[in-house]
JSON list of C-alpha atoms in Angstrom, two decimals:
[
{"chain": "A", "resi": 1, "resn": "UNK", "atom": "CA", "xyz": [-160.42, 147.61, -90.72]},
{"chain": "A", "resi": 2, "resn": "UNK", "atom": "CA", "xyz": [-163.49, 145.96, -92.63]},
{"chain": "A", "resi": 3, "resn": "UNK", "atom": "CA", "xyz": [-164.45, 149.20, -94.13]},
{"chain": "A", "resi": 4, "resn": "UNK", "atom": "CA", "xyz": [-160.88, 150.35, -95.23]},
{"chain": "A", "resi": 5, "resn": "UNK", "atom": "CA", "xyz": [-157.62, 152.27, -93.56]},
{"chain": "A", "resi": 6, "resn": "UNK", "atom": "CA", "xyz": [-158.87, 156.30, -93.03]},
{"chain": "A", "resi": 7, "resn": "UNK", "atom": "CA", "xyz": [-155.21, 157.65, -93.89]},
{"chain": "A", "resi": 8, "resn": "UNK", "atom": "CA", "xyz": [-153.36, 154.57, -95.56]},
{"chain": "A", "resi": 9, "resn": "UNK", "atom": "CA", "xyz": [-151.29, 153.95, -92.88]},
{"chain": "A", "resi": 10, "resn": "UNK", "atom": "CA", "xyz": [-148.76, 152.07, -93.03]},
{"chain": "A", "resi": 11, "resn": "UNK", "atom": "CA", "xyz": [-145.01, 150.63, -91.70]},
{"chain": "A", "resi": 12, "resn": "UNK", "atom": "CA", "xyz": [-142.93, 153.31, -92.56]},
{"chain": "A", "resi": 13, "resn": "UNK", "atom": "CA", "xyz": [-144.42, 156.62, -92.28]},
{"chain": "A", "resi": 14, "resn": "UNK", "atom": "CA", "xyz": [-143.47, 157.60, -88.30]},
{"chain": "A", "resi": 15, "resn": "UNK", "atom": "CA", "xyz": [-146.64, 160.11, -88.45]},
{"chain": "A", "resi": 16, "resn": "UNK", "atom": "CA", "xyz": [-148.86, 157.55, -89.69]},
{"chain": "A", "resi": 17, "resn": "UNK", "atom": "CA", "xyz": [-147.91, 154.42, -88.77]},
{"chain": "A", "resi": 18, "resn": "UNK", "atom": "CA", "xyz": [-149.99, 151.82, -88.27]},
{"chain": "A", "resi": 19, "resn": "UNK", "atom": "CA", "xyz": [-150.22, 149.38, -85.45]},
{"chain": "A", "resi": 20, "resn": "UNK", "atom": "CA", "xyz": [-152.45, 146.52, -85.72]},
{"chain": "A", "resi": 21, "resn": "UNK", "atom": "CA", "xyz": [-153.80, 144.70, -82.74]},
{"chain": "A", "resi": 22, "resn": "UNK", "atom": "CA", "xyz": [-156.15, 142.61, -81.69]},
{"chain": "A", "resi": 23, "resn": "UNK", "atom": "CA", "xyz": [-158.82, 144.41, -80.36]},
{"chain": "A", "resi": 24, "resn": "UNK", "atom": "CA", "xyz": [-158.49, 147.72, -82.42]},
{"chain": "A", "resi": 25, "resn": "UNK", "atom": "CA", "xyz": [-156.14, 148.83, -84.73]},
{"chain": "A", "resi": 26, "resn": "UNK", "atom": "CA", "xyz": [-154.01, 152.76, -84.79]},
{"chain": "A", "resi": 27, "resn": "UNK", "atom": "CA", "xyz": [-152.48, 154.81, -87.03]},
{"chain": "A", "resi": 28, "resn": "UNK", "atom": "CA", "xyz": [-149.86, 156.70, -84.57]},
{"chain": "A", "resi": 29, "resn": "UNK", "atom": "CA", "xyz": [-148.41, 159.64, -85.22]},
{"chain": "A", "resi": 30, "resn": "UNK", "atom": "CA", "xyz": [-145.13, 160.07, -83.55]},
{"chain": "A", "resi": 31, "resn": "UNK", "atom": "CA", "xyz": [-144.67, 163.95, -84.53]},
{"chain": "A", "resi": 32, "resn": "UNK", "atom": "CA", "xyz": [-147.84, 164.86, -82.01]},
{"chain": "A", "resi": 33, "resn": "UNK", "atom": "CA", "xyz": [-147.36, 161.52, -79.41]},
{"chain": "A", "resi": 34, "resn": "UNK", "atom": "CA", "xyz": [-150.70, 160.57, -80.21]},
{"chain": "A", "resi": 35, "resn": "UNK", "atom": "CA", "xyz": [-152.71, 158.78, -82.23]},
{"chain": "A", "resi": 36, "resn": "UNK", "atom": "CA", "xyz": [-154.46, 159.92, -85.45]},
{"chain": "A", "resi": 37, "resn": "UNK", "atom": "CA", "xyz": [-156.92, 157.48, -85.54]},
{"chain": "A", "resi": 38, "resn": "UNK", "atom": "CA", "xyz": [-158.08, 154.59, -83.66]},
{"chain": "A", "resi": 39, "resn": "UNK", "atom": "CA", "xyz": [-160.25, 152.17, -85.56]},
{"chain": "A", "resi": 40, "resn": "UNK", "atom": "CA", "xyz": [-162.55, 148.98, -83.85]},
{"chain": "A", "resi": 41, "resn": "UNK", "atom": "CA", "xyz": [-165.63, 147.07, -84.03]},
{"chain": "A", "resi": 42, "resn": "UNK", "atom": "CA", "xyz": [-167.95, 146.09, -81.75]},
{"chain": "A", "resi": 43, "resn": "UNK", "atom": "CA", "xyz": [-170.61, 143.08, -81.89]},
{"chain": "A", "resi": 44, "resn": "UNK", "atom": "CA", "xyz": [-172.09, 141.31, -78.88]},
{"chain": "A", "resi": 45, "resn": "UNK", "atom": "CA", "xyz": [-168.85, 139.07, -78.92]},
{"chain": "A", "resi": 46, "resn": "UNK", "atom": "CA", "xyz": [-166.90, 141.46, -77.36]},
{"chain": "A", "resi": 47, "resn": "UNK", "atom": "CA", "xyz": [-169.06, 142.57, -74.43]},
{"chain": "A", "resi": 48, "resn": "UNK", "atom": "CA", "xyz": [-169.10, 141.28, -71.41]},
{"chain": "A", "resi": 49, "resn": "UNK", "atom": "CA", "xyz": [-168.09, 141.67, -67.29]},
{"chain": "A", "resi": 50, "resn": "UNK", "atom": "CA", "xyz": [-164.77, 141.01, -66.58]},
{"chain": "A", "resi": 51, "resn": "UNK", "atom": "CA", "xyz": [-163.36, 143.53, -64.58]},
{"chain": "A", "resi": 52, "resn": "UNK", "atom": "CA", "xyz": [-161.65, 147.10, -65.59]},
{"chain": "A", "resi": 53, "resn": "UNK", "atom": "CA", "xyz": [-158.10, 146.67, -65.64]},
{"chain": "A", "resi": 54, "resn": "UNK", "atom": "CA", "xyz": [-156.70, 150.15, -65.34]},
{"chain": "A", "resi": 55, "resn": "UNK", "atom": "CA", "xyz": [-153.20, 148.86, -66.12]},
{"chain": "A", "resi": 56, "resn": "UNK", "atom": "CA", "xyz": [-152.21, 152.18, -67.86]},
{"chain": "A", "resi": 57, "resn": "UNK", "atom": "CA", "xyz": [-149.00, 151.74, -69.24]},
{"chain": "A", "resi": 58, "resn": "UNK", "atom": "CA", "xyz": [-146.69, 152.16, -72.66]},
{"chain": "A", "resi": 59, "resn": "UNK", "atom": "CA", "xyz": [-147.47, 150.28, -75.92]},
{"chain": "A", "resi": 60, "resn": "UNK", "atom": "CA", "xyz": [-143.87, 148.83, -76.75]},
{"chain": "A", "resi": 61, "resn": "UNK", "atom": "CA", "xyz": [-145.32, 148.96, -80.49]},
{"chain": "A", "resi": 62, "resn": "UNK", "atom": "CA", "xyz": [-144.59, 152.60, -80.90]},
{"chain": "A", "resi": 63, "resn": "UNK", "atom": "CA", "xyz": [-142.17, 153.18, -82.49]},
{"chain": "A", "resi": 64, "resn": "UNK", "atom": "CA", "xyz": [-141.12, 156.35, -81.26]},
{"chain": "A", "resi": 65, "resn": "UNK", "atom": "CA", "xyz": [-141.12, 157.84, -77.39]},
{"chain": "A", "resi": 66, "resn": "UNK", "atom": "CA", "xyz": [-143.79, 155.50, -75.45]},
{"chain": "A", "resi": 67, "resn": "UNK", "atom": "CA", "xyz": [-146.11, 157.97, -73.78]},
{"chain": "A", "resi": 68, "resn": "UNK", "atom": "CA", "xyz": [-146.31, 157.02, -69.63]},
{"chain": "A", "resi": 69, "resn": "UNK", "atom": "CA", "xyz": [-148.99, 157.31, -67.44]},
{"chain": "A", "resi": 70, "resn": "UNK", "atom": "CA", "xyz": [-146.64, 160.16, -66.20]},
{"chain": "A", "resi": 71, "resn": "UNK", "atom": "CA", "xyz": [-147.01, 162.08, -68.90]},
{"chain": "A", "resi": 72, "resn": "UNK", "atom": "CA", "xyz": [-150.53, 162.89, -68.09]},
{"chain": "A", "resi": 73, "resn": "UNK", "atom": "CA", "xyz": [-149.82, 163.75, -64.31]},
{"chain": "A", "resi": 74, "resn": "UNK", "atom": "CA", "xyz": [-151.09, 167.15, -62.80]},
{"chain": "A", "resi": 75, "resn": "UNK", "atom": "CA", "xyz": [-151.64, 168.11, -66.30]},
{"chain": "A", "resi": 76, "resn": "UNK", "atom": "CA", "xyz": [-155.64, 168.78, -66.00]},
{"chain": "A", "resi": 77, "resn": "UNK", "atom": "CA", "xyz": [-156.64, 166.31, -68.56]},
{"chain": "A", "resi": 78, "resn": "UNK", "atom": "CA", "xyz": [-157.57, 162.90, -68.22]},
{"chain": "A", "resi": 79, "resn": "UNK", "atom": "CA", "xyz": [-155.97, 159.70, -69.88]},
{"chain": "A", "resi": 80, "resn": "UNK", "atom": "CA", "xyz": [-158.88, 159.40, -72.28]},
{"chain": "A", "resi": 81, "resn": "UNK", "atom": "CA", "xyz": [-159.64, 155.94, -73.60]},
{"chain": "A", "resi": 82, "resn": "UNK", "atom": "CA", "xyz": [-160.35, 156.33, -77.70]},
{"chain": "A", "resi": 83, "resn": "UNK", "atom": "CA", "xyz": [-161.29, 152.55, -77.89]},
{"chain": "A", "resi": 84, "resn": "UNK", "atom": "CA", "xyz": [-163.17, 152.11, -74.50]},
{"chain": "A", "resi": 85, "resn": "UNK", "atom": "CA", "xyz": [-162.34, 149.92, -72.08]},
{"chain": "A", "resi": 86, "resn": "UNK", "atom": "CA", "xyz": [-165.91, 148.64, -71.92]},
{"chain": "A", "resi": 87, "resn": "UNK", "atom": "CA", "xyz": [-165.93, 147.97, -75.56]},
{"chain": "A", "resi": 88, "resn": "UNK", "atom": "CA", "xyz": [-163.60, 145.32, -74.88]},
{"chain": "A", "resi": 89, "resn": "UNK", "atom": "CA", "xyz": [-164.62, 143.70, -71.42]},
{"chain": "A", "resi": 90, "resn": "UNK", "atom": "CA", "xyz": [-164.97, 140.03, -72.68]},
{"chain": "A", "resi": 91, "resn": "UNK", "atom": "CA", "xyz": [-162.26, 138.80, -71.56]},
{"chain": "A", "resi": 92, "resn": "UNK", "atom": "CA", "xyz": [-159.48, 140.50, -69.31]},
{"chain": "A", "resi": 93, "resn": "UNK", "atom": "CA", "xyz": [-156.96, 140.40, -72.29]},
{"chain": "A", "resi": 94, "resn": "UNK", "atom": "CA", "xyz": [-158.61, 142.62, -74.47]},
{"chain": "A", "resi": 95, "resn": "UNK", "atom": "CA", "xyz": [-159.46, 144.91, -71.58]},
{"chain": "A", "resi": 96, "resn": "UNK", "atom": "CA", "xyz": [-155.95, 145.33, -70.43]},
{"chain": "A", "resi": 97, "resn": "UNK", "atom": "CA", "xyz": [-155.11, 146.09, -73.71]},
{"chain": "A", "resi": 98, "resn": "UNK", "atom": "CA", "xyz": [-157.88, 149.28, -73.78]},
{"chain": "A", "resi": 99, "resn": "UNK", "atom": "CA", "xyz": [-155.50, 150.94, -70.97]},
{"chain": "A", "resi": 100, "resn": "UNK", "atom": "CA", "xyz": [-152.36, 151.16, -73.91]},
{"chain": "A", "resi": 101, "resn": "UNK", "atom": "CA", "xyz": [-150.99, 154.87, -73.65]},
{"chain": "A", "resi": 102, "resn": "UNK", "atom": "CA", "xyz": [-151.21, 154.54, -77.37]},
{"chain": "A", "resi": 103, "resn": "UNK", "atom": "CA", "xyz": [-154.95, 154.56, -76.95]},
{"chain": "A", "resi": 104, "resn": "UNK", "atom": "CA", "xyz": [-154.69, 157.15, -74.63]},
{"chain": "A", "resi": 105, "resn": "UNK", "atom": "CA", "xyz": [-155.64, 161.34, -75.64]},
{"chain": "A", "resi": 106, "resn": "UNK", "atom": "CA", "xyz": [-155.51, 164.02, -73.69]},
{"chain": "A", "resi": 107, "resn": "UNK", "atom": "CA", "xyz": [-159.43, 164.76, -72.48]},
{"chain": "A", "resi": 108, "resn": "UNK", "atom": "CA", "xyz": [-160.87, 167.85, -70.43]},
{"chain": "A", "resi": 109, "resn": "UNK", "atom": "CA", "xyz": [-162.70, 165.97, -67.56]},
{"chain": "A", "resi": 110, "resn": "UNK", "atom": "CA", "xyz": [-166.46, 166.79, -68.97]},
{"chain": "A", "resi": 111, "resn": "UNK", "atom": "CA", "xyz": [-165.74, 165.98, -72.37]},
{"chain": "A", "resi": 112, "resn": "UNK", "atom": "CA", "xyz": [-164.15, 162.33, -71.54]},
{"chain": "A", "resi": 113, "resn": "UNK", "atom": "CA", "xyz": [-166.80, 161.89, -68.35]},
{"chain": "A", "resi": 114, "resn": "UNK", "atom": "CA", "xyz": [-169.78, 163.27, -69.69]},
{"chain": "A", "resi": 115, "resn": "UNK", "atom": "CA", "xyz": [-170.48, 163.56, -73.17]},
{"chain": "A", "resi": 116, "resn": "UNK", "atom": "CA", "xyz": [-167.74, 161.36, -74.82]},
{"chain": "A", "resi": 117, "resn": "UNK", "atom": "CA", "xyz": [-168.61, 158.69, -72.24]},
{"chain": "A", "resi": 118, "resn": "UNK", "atom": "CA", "xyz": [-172.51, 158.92, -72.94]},
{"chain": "A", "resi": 119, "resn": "UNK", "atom": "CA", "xyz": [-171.68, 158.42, -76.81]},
{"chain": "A", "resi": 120, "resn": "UNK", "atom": "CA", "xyz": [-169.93, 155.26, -75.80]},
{"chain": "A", "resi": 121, "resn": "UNK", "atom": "CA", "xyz": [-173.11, 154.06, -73.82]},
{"chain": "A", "resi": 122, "resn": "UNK", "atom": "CA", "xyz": [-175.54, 154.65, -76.68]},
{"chain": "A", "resi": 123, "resn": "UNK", "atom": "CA", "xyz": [-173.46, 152.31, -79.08]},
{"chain": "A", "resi": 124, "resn": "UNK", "atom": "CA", "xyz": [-172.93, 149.89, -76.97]},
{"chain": "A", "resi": 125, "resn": "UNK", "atom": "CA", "xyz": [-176.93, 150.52, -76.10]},
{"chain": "A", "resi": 126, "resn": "UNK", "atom": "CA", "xyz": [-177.45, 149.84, -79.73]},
{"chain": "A", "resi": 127, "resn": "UNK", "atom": "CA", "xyz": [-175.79, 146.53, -79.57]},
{"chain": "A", "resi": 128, "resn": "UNK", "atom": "CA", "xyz": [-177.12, 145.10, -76.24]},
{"chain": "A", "resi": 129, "resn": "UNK", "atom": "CA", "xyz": [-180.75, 146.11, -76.59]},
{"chain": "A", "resi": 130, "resn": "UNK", "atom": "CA", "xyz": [-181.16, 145.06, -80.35]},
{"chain": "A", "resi": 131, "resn": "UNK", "atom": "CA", "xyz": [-178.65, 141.87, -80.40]},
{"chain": "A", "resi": 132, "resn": "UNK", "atom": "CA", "xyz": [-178.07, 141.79, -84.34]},
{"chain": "A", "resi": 133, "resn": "UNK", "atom": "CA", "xyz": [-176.04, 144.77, -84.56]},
{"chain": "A", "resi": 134, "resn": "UNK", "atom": "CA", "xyz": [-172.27, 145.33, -85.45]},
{"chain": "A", "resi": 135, "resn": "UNK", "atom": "CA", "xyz": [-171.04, 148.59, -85.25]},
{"chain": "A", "resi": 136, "resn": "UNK", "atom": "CA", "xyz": [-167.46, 149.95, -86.64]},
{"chain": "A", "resi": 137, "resn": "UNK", "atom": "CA", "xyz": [-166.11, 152.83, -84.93]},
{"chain": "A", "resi": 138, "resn": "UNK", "atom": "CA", "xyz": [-162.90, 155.34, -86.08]},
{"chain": "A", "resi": 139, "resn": "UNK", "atom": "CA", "xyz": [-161.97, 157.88, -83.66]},
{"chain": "A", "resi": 140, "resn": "UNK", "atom": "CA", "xyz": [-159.60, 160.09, -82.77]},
{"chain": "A", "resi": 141, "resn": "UNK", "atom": "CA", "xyz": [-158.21, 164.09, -81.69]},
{"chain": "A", "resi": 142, "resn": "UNK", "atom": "CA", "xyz": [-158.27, 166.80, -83.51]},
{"chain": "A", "resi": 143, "resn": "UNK", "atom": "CA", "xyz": [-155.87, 169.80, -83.76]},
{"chain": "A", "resi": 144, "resn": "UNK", "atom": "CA", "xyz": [-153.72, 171.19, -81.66]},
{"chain": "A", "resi": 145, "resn": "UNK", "atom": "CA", "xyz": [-153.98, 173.83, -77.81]},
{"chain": "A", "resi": 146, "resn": "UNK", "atom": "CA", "xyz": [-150.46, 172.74, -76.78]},
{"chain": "A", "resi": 147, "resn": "UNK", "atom": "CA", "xyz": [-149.03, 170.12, -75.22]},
{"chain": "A", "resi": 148, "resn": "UNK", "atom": "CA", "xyz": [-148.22, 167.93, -71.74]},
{"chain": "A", "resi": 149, "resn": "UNK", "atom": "CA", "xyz": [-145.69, 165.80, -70.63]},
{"chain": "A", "resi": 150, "resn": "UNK", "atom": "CA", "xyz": [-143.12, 165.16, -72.54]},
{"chain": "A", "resi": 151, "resn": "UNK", "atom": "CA", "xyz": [-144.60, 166.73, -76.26]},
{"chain": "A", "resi": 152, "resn": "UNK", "atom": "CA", "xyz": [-147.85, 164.86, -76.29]},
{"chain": "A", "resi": 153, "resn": "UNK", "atom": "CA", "xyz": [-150.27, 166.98, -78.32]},
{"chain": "A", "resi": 154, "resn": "UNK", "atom": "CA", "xyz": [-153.72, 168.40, -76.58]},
{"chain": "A", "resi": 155, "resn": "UNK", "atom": "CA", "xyz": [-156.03, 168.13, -78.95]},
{"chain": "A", "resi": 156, "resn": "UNK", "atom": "CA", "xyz": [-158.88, 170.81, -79.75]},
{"chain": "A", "resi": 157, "resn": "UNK", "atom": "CA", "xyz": [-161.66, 168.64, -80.41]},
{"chain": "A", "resi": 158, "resn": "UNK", "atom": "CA", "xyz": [-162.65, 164.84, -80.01]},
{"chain": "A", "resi": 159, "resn": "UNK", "atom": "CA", "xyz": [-163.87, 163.24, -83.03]},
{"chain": "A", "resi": 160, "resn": "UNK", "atom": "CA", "xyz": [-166.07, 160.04, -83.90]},
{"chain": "A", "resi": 161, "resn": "UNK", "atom": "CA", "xyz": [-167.29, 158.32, -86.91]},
{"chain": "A", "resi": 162, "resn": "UNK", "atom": "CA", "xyz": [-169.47, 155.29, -86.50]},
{"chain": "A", "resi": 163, "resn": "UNK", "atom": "CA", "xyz": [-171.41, 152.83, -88.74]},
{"chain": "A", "resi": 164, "resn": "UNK", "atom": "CA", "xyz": [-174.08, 151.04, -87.52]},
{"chain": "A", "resi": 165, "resn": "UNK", "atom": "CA", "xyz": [-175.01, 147.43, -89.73]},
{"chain": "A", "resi": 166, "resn": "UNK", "atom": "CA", "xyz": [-178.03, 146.16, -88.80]},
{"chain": "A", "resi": 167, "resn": "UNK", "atom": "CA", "xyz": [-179.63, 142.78, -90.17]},
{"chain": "A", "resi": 168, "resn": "UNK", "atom": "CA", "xyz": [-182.78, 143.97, -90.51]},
{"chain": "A", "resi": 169, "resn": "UNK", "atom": "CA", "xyz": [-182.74, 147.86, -90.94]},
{"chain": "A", "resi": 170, "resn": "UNK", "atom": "CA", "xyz": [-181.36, 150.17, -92.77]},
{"chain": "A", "resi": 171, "resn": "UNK", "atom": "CA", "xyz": [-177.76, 150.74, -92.25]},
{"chain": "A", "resi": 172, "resn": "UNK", "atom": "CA", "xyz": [-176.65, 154.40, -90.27]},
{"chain": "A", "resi": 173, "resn": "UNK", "atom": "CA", "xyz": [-173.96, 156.77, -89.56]},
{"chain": "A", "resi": 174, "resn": "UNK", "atom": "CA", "xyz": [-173.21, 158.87, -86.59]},
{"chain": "A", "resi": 175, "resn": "UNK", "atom": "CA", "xyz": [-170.40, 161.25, -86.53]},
{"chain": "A", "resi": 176, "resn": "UNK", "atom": "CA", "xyz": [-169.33, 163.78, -84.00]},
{"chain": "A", "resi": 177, "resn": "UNK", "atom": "CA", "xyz": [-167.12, 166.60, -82.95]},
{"chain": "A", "resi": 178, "resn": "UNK", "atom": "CA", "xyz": [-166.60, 167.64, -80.00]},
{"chain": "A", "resi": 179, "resn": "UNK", "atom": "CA", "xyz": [-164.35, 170.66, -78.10]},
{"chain": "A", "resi": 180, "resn": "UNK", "atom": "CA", "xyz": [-162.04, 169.77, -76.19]},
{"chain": "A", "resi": 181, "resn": "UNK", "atom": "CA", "xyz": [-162.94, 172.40, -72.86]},
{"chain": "A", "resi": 182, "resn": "UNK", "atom": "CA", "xyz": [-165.48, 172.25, -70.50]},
{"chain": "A", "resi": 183, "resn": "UNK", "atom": "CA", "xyz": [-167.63, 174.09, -72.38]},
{"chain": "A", "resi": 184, "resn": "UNK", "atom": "CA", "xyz": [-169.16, 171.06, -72.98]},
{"chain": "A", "resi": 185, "resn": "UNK", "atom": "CA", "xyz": [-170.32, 170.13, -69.26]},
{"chain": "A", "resi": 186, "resn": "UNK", "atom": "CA", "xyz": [-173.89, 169.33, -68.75]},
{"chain": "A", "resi": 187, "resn": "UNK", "atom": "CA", "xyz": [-174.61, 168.79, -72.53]},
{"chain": "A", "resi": 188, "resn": "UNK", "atom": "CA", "xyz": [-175.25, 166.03, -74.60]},
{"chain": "A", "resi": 189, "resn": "UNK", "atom": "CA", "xyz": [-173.53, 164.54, -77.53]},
{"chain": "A", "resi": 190, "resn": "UNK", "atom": "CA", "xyz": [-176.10, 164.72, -79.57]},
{"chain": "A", "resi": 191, "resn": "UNK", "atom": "CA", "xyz": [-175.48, 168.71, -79.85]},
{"chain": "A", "resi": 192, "resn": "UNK", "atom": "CA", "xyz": [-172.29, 167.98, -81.58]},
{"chain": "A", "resi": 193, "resn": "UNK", "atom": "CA", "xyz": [-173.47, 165.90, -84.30]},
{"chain": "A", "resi": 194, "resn": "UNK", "atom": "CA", "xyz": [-172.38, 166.52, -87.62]},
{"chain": "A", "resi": 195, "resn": "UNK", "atom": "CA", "xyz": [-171.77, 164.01, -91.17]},
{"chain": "A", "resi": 196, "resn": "UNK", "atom": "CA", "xyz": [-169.18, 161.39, -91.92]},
{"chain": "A", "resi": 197, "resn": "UNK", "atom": "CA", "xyz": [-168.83, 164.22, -94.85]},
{"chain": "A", "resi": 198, "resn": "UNK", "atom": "CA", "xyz": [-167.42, 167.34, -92.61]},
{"chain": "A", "resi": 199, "resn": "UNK", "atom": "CA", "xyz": [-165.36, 165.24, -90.34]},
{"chain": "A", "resi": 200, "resn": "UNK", "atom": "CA", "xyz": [-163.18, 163.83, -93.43]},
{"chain": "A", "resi": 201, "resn": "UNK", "atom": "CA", "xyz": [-163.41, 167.15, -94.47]},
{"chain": "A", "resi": 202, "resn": "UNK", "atom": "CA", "xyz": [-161.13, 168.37, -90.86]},
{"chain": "A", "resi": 203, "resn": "UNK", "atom": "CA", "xyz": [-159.04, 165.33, -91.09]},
{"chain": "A", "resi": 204, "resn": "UNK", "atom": "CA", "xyz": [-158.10, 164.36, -94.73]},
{"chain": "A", "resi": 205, "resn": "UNK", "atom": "CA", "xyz": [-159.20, 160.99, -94.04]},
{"chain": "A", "resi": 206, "resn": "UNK", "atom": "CA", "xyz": [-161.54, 158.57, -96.06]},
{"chain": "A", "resi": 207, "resn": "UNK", "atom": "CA", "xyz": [-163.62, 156.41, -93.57]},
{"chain": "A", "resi": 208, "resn": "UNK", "atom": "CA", "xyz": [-165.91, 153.33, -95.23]},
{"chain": "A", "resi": 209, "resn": "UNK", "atom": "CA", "xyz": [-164.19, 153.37, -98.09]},
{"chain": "A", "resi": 210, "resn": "UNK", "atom": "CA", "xyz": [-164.95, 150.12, -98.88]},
{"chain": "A", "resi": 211, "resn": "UNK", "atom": "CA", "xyz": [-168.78, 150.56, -98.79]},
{"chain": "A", "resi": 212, "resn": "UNK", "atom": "CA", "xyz": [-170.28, 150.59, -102.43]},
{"chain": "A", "resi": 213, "resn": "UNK", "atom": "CA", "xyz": [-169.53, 154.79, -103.84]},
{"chain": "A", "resi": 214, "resn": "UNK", "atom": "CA", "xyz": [-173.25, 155.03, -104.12]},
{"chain": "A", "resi": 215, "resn": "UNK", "atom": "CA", "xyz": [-173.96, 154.03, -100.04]},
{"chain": "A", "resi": 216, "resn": "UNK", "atom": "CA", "xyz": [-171.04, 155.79, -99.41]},
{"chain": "A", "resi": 217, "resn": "UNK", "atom": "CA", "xyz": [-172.16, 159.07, -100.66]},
{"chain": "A", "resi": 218, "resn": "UNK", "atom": "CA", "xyz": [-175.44, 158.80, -99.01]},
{"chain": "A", "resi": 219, "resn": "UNK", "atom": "CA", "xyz": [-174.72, 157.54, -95.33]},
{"chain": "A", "resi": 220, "resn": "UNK", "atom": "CA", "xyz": [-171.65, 159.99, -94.82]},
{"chain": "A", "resi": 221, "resn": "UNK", "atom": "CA", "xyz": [-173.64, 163.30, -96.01]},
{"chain": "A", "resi": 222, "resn": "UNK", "atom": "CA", "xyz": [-176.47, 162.63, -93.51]},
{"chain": "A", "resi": 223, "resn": "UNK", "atom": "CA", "xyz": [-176.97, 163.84, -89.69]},
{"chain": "A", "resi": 224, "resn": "UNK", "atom": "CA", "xyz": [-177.94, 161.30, -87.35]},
{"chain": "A", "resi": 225, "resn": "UNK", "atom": "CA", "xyz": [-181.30, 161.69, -86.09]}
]
């Protein structure tokens, strides 16, 4: 968490409590079975080929009920990766780790395979096509339109807050929010853009942080263009 911790999670709080890893770190919120926020960073480093793993399967770091593959079964919504697997397909360790029920939310198929999913692509676009990029990413659901399995929340929306360093151009944001329903089938994620700004604003969270107040102030109150 280069750029700070959104909601000061920490060790003790069982609806924000944080669990560092390797590859990306999560503030879990045991209250909701899901994670508040899942925080990573991708560079060239971290991309790669190695096969997807699909090894879906409880985190024994929560420290609460370990959400199961089963948990998402006939429900209508998909295990949704926040941290993508193919954000982490360097090395079969760090994929494996991607497929963590802890990383999991509960998606409507369009939102997770279309527009979520082409968001994912255009970072990881950024990265591969310009080679000098690192990007930080926070993520995470949003709200509450019930539940599956055994209490894990369904969130309303699906929400993203990235920031894009560049070695030789200006520094960016992109933030979005996105329902939760298939109303979002056949459109693109650019129609749900929004500012670093409004999405703090839903979640009570302070992302980048540790950015200078004055850069700060200007990167989160902009749309991405």
């Amino acid at each position: 968490m280069k750029f700070g911790n959104p909601s000061d999670a920490n060790s003790t709080d069982l609806n924000n409590y944080l669990i560092p890893k390797e590859q990306f770190v999560i503030s879990y919120n045991c209250s909701r079975n899901l994670a508040n926020w899942v925080s990573w960073t991708v560079d060239t480093s971290f991309l790669g080929d190695v096969e997807r793993k699909n090894d879906f399967r409880p985190d024994p770091d929560v420290p609460c009920y370990q959400v199961t593959p089963r948990d998402y079964r006939k429900s209508g919504y998909d295990r949704g990766h926040i941290a993508p697997s193919a954000d982490r397909d360097s090395n079969q360790e760090d994929n494996s780790a991607t497929f963590l029920m802890s990383n999991m939310m509960p998606q409507s198929p369009s939102n997770n395979r279309e527009v979520w999913r082409e968001l994912e692509t255009y970072e990881r676009d950024i990265i591969t096509k310009l080679g000098n990029e690192e990007v930080y990413i926070v993520a995470g659901p949003l709200g509450n339109i019930g539940t599956i399995g055994n209490g894990v929340t369904v969130p309303e929306s699906t929400w993203k807050v990235i920031l894009i360093v560049a070695h030789d151009s200006p520094t960016e944001t992109i933030a979005v929010n996105m329902p939760n329903n298939e109303s979002v089938k056949h459109t693109s994620w650019r129609d749900y853009l929004t500012t670093v700004d409004e999405i703090e604003a839903l979640t009570g969270y302070d992302f980048f942080e540790e950015l200078p107040d004055q850069i700060e102030e200007i990167l989160e109150s902009k749309v991405y263009q």
